[in-house]
CSV table of C-alpha atoms and ligand atoms in Angstrom, one decimal:
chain,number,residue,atom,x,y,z
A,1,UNK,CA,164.8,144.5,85.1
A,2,UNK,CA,163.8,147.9,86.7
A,3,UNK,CA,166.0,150.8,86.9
A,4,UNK,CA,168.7,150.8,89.0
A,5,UNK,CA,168.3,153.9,91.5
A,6,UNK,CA,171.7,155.2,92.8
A,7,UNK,CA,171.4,157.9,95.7
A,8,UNK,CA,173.5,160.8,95.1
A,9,UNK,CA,176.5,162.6,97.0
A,10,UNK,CA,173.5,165.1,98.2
A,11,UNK,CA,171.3,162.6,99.2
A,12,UNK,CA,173.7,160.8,101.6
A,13,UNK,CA,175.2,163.5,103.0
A,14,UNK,CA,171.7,164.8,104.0
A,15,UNK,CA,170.7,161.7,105.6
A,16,UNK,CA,174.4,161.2,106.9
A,17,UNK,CA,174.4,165.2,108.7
A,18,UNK,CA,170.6,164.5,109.5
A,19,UNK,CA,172.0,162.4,111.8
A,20,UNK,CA,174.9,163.5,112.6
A,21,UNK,CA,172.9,166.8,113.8
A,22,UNK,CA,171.1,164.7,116.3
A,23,UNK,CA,173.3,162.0,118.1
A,24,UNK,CA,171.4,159.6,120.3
A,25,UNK,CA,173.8,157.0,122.3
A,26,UNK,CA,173.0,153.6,123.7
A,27,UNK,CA,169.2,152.3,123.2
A,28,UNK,CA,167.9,155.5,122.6
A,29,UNK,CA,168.2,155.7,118.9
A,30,UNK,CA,164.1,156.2,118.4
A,31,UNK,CA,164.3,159.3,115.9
A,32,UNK,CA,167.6,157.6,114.1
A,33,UNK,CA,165.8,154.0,113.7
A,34,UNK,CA,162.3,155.5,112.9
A,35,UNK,CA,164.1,157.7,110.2
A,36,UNK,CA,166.0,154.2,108.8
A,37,UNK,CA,162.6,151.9,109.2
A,38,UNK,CA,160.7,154.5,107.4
A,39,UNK,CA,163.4,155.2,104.3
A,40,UNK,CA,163.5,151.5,104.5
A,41,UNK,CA,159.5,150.9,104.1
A,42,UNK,CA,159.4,153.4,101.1
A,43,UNK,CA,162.1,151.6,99.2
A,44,UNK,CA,159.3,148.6,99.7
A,45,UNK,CA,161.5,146.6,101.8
A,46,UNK,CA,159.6,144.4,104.3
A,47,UNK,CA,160.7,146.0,107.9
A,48,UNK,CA,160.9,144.9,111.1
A,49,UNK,CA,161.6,147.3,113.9
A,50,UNK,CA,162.0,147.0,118.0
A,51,UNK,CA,164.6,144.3,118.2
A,52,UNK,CA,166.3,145.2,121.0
A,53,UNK,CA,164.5,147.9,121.8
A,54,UNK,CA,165.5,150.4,118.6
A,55,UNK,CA,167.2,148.1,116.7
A,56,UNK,CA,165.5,147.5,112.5
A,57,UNK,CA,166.0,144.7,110.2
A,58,UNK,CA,164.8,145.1,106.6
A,59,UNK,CA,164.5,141.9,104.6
A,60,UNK,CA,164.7,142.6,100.6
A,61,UNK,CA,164.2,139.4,98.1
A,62,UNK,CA,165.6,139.1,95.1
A,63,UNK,CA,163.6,139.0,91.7
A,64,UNK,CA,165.8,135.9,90.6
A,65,UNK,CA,164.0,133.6,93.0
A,66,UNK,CA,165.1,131.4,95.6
A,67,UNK,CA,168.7,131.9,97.0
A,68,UNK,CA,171.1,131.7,100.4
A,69,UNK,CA,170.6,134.7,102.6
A,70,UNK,CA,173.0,137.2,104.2
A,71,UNK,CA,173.0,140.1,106.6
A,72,UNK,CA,174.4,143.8,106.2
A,73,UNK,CA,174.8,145.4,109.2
A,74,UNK,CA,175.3,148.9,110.3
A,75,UNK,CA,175.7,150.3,113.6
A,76,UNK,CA,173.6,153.5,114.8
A,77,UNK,CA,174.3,154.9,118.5
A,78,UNK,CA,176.5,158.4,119.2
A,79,UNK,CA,178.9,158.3,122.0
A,80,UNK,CA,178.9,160.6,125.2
A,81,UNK,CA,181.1,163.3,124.0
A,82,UNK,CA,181.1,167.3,123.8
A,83,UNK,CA,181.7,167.9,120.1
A,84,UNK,CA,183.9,170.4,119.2
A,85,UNK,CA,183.6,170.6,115.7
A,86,UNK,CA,182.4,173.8,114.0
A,87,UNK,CA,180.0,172.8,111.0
A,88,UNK,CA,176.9,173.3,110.0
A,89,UNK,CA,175.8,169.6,110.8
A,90,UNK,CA,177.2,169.7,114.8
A,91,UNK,CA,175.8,167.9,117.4
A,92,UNK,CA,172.5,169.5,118.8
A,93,UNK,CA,172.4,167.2,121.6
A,94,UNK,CA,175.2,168.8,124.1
A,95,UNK,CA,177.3,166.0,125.4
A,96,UNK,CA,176.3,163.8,122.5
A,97,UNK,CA,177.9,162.7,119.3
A,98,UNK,CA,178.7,160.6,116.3
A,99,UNK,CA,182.7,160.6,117.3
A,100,UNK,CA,182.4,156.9,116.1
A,101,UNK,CA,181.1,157.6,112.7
A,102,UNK,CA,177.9,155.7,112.8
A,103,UNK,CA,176.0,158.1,111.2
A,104,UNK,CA,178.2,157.3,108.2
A,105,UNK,CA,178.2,153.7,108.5
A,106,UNK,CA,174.1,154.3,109.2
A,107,UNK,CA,174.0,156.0,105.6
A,108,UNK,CA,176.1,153.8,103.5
A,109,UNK,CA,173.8,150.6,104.2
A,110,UNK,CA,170.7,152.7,103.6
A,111,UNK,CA,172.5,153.6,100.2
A,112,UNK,CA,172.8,150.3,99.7
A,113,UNK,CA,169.1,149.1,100.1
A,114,UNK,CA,167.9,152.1,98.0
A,115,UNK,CA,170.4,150.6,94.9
A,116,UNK,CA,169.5,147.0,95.9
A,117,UNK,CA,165.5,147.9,96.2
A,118,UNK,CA,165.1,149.5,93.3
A,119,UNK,CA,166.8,146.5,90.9
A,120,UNK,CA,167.0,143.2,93.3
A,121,UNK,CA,169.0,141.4,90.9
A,122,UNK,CA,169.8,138.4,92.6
A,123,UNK,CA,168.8,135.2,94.0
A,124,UNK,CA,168.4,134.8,97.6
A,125,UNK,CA,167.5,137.5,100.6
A,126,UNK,CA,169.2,140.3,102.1
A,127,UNK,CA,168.9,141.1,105.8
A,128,UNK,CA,170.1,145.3,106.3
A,129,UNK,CA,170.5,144.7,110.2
A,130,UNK,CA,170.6,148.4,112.1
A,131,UNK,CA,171.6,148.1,115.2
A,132,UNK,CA,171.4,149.8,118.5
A,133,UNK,CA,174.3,150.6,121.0
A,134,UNK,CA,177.5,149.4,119.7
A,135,UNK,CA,179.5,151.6,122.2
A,136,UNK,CA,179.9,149.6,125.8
A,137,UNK,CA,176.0,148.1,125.9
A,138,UNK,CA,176.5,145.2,123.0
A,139,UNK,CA,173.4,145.9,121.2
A,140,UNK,CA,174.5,143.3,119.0
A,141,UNK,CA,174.1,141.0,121.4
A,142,UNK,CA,170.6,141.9,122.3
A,143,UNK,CA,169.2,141.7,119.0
A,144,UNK,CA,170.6,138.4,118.5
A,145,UNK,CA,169.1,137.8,121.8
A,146,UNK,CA,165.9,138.9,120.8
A,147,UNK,CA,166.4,136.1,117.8
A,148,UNK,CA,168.2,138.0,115.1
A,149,UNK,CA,169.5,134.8,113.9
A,150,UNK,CA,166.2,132.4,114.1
A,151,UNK,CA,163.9,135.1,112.7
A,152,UNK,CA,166.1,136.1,110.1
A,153,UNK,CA,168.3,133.0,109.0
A,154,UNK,CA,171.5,133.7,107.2
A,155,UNK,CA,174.4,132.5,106.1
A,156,UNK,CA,176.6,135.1,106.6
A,157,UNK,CA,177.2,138.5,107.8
A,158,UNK,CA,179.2,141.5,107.0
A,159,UNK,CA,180.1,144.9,108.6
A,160,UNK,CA,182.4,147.6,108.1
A,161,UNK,CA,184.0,150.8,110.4
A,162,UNK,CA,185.7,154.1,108.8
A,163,UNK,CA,189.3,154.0,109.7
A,164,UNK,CA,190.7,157.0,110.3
A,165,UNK,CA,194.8,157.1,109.2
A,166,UNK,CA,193.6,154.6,105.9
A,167,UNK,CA,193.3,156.8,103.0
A,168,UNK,CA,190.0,157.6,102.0
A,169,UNK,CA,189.4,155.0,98.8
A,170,UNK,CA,191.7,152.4,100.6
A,171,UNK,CA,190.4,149.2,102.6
A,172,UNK,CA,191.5,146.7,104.8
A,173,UNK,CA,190.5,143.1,105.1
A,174,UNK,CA,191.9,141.1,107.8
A,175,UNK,CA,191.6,137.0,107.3
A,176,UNK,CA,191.3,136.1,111.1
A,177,UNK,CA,191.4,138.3,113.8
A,178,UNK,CA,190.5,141.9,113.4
A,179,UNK,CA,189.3,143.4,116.8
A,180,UNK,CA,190.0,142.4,120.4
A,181,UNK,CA,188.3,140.9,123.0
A,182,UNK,CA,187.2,143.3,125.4
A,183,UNK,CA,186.6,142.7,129.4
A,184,UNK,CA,186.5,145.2,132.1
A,185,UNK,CA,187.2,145.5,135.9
A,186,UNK,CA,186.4,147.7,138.7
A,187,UNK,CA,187.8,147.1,142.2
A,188,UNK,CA,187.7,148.3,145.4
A,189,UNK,CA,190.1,148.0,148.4
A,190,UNK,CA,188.6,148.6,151.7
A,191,UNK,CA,191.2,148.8,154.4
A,192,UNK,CA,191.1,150.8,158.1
A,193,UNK,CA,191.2,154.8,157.4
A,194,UNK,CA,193.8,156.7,159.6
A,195,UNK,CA,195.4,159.9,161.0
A,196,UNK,CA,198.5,159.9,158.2
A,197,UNK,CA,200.7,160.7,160.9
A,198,UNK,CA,199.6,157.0,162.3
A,199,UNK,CA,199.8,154.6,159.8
A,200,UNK,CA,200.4,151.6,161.9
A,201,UNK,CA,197.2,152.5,163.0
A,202,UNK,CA,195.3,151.9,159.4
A,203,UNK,CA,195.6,149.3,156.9
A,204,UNK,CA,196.9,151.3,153.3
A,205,UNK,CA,194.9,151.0,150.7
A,206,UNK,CA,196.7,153.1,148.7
A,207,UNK,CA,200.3,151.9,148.7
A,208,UNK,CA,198.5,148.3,148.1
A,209,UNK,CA,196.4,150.0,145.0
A,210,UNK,CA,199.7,151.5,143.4
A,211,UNK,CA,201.3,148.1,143.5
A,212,UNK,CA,198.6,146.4,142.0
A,213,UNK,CA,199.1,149.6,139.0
A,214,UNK,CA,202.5,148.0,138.7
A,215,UNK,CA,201.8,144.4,139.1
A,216,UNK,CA,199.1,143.9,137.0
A,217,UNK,CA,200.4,144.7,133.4
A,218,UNK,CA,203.4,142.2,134.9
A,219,UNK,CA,201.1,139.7,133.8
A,220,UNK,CA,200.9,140.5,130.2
A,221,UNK,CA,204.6,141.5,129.7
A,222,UNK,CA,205.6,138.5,131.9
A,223,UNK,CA,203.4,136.0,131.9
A,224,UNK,CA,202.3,135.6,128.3
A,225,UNK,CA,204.1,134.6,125.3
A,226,UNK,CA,205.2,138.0,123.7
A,227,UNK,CA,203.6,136.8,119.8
A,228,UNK,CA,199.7,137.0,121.4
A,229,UNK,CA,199.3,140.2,121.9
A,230,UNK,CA,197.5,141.2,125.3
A,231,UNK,CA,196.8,144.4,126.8
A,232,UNK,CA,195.4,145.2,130.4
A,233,UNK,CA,195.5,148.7,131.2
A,234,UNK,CA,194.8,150.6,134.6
A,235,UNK,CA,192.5,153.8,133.5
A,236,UNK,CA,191.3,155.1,136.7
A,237,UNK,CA,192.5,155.6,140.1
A,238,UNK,CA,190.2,157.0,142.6
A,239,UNK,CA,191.5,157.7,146.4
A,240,UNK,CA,191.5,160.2,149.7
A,241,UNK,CA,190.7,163.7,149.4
A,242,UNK,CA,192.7,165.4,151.9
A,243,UNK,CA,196.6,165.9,152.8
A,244,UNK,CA,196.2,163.8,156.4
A,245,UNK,CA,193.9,160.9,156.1
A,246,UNK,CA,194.9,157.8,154.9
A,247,UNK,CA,191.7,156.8,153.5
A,248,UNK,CA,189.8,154.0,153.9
A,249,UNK,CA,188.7,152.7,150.1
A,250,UNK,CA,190.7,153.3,146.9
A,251,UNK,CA,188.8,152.0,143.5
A,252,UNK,CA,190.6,150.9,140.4
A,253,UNK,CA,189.5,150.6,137.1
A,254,UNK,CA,190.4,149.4,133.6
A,255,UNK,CA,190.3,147.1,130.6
A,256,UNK,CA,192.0,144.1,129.5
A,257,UNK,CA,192.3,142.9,125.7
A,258,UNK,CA,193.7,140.2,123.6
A,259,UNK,CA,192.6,137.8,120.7
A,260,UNK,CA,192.8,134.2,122.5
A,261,UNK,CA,189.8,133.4,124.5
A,262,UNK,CA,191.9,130.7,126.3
A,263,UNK,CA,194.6,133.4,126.7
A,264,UNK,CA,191.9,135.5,128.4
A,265,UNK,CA,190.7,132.8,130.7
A,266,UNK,CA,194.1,132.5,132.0
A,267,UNK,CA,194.8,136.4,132.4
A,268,UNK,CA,191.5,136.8,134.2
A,269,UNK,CA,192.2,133.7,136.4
A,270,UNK,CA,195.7,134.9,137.1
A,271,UNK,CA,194.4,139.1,137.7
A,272,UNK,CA,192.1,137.5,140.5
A,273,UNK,CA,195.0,135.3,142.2
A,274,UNK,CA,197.0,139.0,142.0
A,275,UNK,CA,194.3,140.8,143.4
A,276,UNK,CA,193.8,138.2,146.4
A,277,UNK,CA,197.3,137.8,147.3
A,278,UNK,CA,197.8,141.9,147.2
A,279,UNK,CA,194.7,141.7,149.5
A,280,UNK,CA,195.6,139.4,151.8
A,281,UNK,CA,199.5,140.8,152.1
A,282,UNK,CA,198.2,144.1,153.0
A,283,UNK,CA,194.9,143.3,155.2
A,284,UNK,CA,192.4,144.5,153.1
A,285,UNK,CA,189.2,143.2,151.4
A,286,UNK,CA,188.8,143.3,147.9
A,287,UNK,CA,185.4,143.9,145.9
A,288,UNK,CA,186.3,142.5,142.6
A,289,UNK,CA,183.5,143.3,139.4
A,290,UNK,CA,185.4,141.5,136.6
A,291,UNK,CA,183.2,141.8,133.6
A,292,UNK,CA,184.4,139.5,130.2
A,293,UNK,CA,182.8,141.8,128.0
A,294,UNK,CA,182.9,141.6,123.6
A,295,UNK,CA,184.7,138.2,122.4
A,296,UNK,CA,187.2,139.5,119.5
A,297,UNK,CA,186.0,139.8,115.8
A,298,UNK,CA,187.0,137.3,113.7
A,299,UNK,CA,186.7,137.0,110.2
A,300,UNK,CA,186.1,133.8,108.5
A,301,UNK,CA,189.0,133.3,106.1
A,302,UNK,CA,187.1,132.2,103.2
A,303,UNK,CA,184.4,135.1,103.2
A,304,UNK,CA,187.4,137.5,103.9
A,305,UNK,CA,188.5,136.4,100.3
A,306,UNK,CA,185.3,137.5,98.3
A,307,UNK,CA,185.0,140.9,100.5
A,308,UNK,CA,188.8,141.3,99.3
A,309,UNK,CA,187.9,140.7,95.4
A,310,UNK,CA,184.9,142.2,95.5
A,311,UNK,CA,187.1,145.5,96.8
A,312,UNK,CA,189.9,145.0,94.7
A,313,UNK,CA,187.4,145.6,91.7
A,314,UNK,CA,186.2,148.7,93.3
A,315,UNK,CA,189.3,150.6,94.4
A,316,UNK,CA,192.2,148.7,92.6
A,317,UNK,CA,194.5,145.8,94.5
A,318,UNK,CA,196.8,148.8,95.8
A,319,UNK,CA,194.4,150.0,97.8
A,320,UNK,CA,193.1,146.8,99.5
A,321,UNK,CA,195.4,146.2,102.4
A,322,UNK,CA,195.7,142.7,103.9
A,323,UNK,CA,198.6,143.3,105.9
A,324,UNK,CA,197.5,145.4,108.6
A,325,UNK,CA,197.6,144.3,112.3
A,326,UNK,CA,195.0,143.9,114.1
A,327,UNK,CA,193.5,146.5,116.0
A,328,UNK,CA,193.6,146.5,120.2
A,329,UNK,CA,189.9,148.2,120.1
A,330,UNK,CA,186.9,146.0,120.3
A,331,UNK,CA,183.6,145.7,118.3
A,332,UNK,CA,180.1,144.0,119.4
A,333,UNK,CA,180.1,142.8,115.5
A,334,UNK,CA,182.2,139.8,117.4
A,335,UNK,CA,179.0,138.3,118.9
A,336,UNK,CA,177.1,138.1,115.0
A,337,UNK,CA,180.2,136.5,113.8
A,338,UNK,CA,180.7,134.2,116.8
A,339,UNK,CA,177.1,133.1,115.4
A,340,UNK,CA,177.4,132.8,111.6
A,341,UNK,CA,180.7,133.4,109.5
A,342,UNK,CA,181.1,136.8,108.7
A,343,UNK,CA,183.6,139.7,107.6
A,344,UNK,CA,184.2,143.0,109.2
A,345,UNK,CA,186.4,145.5,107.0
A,346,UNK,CA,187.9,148.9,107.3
A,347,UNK,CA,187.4,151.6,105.0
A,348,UNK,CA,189.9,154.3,105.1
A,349,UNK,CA,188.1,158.0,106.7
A,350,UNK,CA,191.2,159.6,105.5
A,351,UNK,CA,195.1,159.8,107.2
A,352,UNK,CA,194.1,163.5,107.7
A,353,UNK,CA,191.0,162.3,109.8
A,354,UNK,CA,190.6,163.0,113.7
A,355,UNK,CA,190.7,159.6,115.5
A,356,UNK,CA,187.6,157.8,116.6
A,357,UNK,CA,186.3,159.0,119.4
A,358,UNK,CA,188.1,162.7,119.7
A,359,UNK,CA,186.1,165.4,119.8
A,360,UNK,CA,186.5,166.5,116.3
A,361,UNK,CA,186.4,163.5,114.5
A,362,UNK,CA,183.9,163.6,111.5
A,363,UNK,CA,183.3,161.1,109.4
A,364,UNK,CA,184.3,162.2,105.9
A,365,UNK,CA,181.5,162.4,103.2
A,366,UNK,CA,183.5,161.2,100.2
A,367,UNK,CA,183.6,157.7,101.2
A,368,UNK,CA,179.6,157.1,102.0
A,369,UNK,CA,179.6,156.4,97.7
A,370,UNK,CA,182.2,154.1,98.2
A,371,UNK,CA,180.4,152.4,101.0
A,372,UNK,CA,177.2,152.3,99.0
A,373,UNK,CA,178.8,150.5,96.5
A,374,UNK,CA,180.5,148.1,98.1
A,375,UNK,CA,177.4,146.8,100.1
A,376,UNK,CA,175.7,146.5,96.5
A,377,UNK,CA,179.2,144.7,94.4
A,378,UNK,CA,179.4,142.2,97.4
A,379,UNK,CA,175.7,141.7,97.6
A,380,UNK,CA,175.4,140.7,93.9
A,381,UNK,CA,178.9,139.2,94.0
A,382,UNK,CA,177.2,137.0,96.6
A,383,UNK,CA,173.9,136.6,95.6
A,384,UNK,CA,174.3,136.7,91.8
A,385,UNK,CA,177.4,136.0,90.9
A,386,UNK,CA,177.2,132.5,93.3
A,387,UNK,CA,180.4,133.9,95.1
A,388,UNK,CA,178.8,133.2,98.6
A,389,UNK,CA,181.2,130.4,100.1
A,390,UNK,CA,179.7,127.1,100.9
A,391,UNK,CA,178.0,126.5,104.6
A,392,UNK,CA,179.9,124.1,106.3
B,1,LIG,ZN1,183.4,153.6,118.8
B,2,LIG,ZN1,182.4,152.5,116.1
């Protein structure tokens, strides 16, 4: 067997603040996914770039022959926020940057397939899936579109996210549901604009609008049973412009979440009797865009297990949590492990660490080794060590 190449703490932050340094957000990651296809190409792993656009898969066999095949994914695209950080590696694109941590999630699989290139020690393949536009666009969903799954077969896939609040060298591995589903709606209410001092001259749209603020999250706290948990928030308002004109179109928007996809049938379905009826009682048309966005992430029970082992022998059972809720945010992993089992974990970024998303979040360098390592232990606990559960 060759020697096993392990990239240092230097290397991976330099590839980690390389990228940091220069955010790029939804489908335009072209410098971050030409940088990953050409580490990956060096390492001698057979690439494949432009699914979806920017997204790479590199394949890497293993010297012990024939074997079942599994993916690594990593996600790659910034957000659209100013950072505020002051560091050396900060954002050069203004209004761009890696809030979500991708750069670190971007680094630790390509530590990974360095260790794995330079001593394939098991039986079978390993897909390193990079992909584009995890924030809003579900670039997931696109590669897998553009055949993730029939060009590169597999029998299971894995991701991970930093978790800010979880100590850095602590993990959590949910068995089941992990991350919401994710839908969002934007409506308008047209109604008849008016002097203010002549209302019965208008319809309101904006005494109907505030009602539906109120009525809508009714249907979470009172229409469904209080163990599913549900969320629909209102999270913008937009209306009039002046002090005596009731004005003629308000728009609303917002998000609604839960776990259940028939749950989330029936909240939709009841959202768009609510929005009718409000309509109707107060004159006004309503333009409803109700988009059902990411399905929730959830992990398959039985791979959850060996991703729980395979951390316990990394960062010792105290540190593996398995009791964690789930979190209310959503991930585009949910449409690769709608398609094959898979396993989505959190590493801990550190209770100290900014949230995702804030301005000065940063993803915290001492956990890209950590990272690296557990994409190799679960690789060759998988692939070597005949972990891998049994397709059904
Ligand atoms: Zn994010
Ligand atoms: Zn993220």
């Amino acid at each position: 067997m060759s020697e096993t190449v392990w990239p240092t703490l230097t290397d991976l932050q330099a590839w980690r603040h390389d990228f940091h340094r220069h955010p790029e957000t939804a489908f335009e990651e072209h410098r971050t996914s030409g940088i990953v296809a050409e580490l990956l190409e060096g390492w001698g792993l057979e690439v494949h770039t432009g699914l979806a656009g920017t997204g790479v898969v590199g394949v890497l066999r293993g010297a012990r022959g024939d074997g079942p095949s599994i993916g690594l994914r990593a996600d790659m695209d910034a957000l659209h926020v100013t950072e505020l950080n002051d560091v050396p590696h900060a954002s050069v694109n203004t209004g761009r940057m890696h809030a979500c941590g991708h750069d670190g999630h971007t680094t630790m699989l390509l530590g990974g397939a360095r260790v794995l290139a330079s001593n394939p020690d098991f039986a079978g393949t390993v897909h390193f899936i990079f992909q584009p536009a995890e924030e809003n666009e579900g670039g997931a969903r696109a590669m897998i579109e553009d055949g993730l799954f029939e060009r590169f077969p597999m029998q299971a896939v894995y991701s991970m996210h930093n978790w800010p609040g979880l100590p850095v060298g602590a993990a959590a591995v949910h068995s089941g549901p992990v991350m919401a589903a994710f839908d969002i709606f934007n409506l308008t209410l047209t109604g008849k604009g008016c002097h203010a001092a002549m209302p019965h001259l208008g319809k309101d749209t904006l005494l109907a609008a505030c009602q539906l603020v109120t009525q809508l999250p009714a249907l979470i706290s009172r229409e469904q049973e209080a163990h599913k948990p549900a969320i629909l928030s209102v999270t913008s308002f937009n209306a009039g412009d002046t002090y005596n004109v009731m004005p003629e179109q308000v728009k609303l928007r917002g998000t609604v979440r839960c776990f259940d996809m028939e749950q989330r049938s029936r909240i939709e379905q009841r959202f768009r009797d609510v929005i009718e009826a409000t309509a109707k009682l107060h004159g006004l048309e309503a333009e409803l865009d109700y988009r059902v966005s990411y399905p929730a992430t959830i992990n398959s029970p039985e791979h959850a297990e060996v991703c729980a082992e395979i951390l316990t022998g990394l960062l010792g059972a105290a540190s593996v949590r398995r009791e964690l809720p789930p979190s209310m945010a959503s991930e585009d992993f949910s449409f690769m492990s709608q398609a094959c089992p898979g396993v989505y974990i959190w590493m801990g970024n550190g209770e100290d660490s900014a949230s995702l998303h804030n301005p000065k979040y940063d993803f915290n360098d001492r956990v890209l080794p950590l990272g690296v390592r557990y994409w190799v232990e679960l690789t060759l606990g998988l692939l070597r060590d005949g972990k891998l559960p049994a397709a059904k």
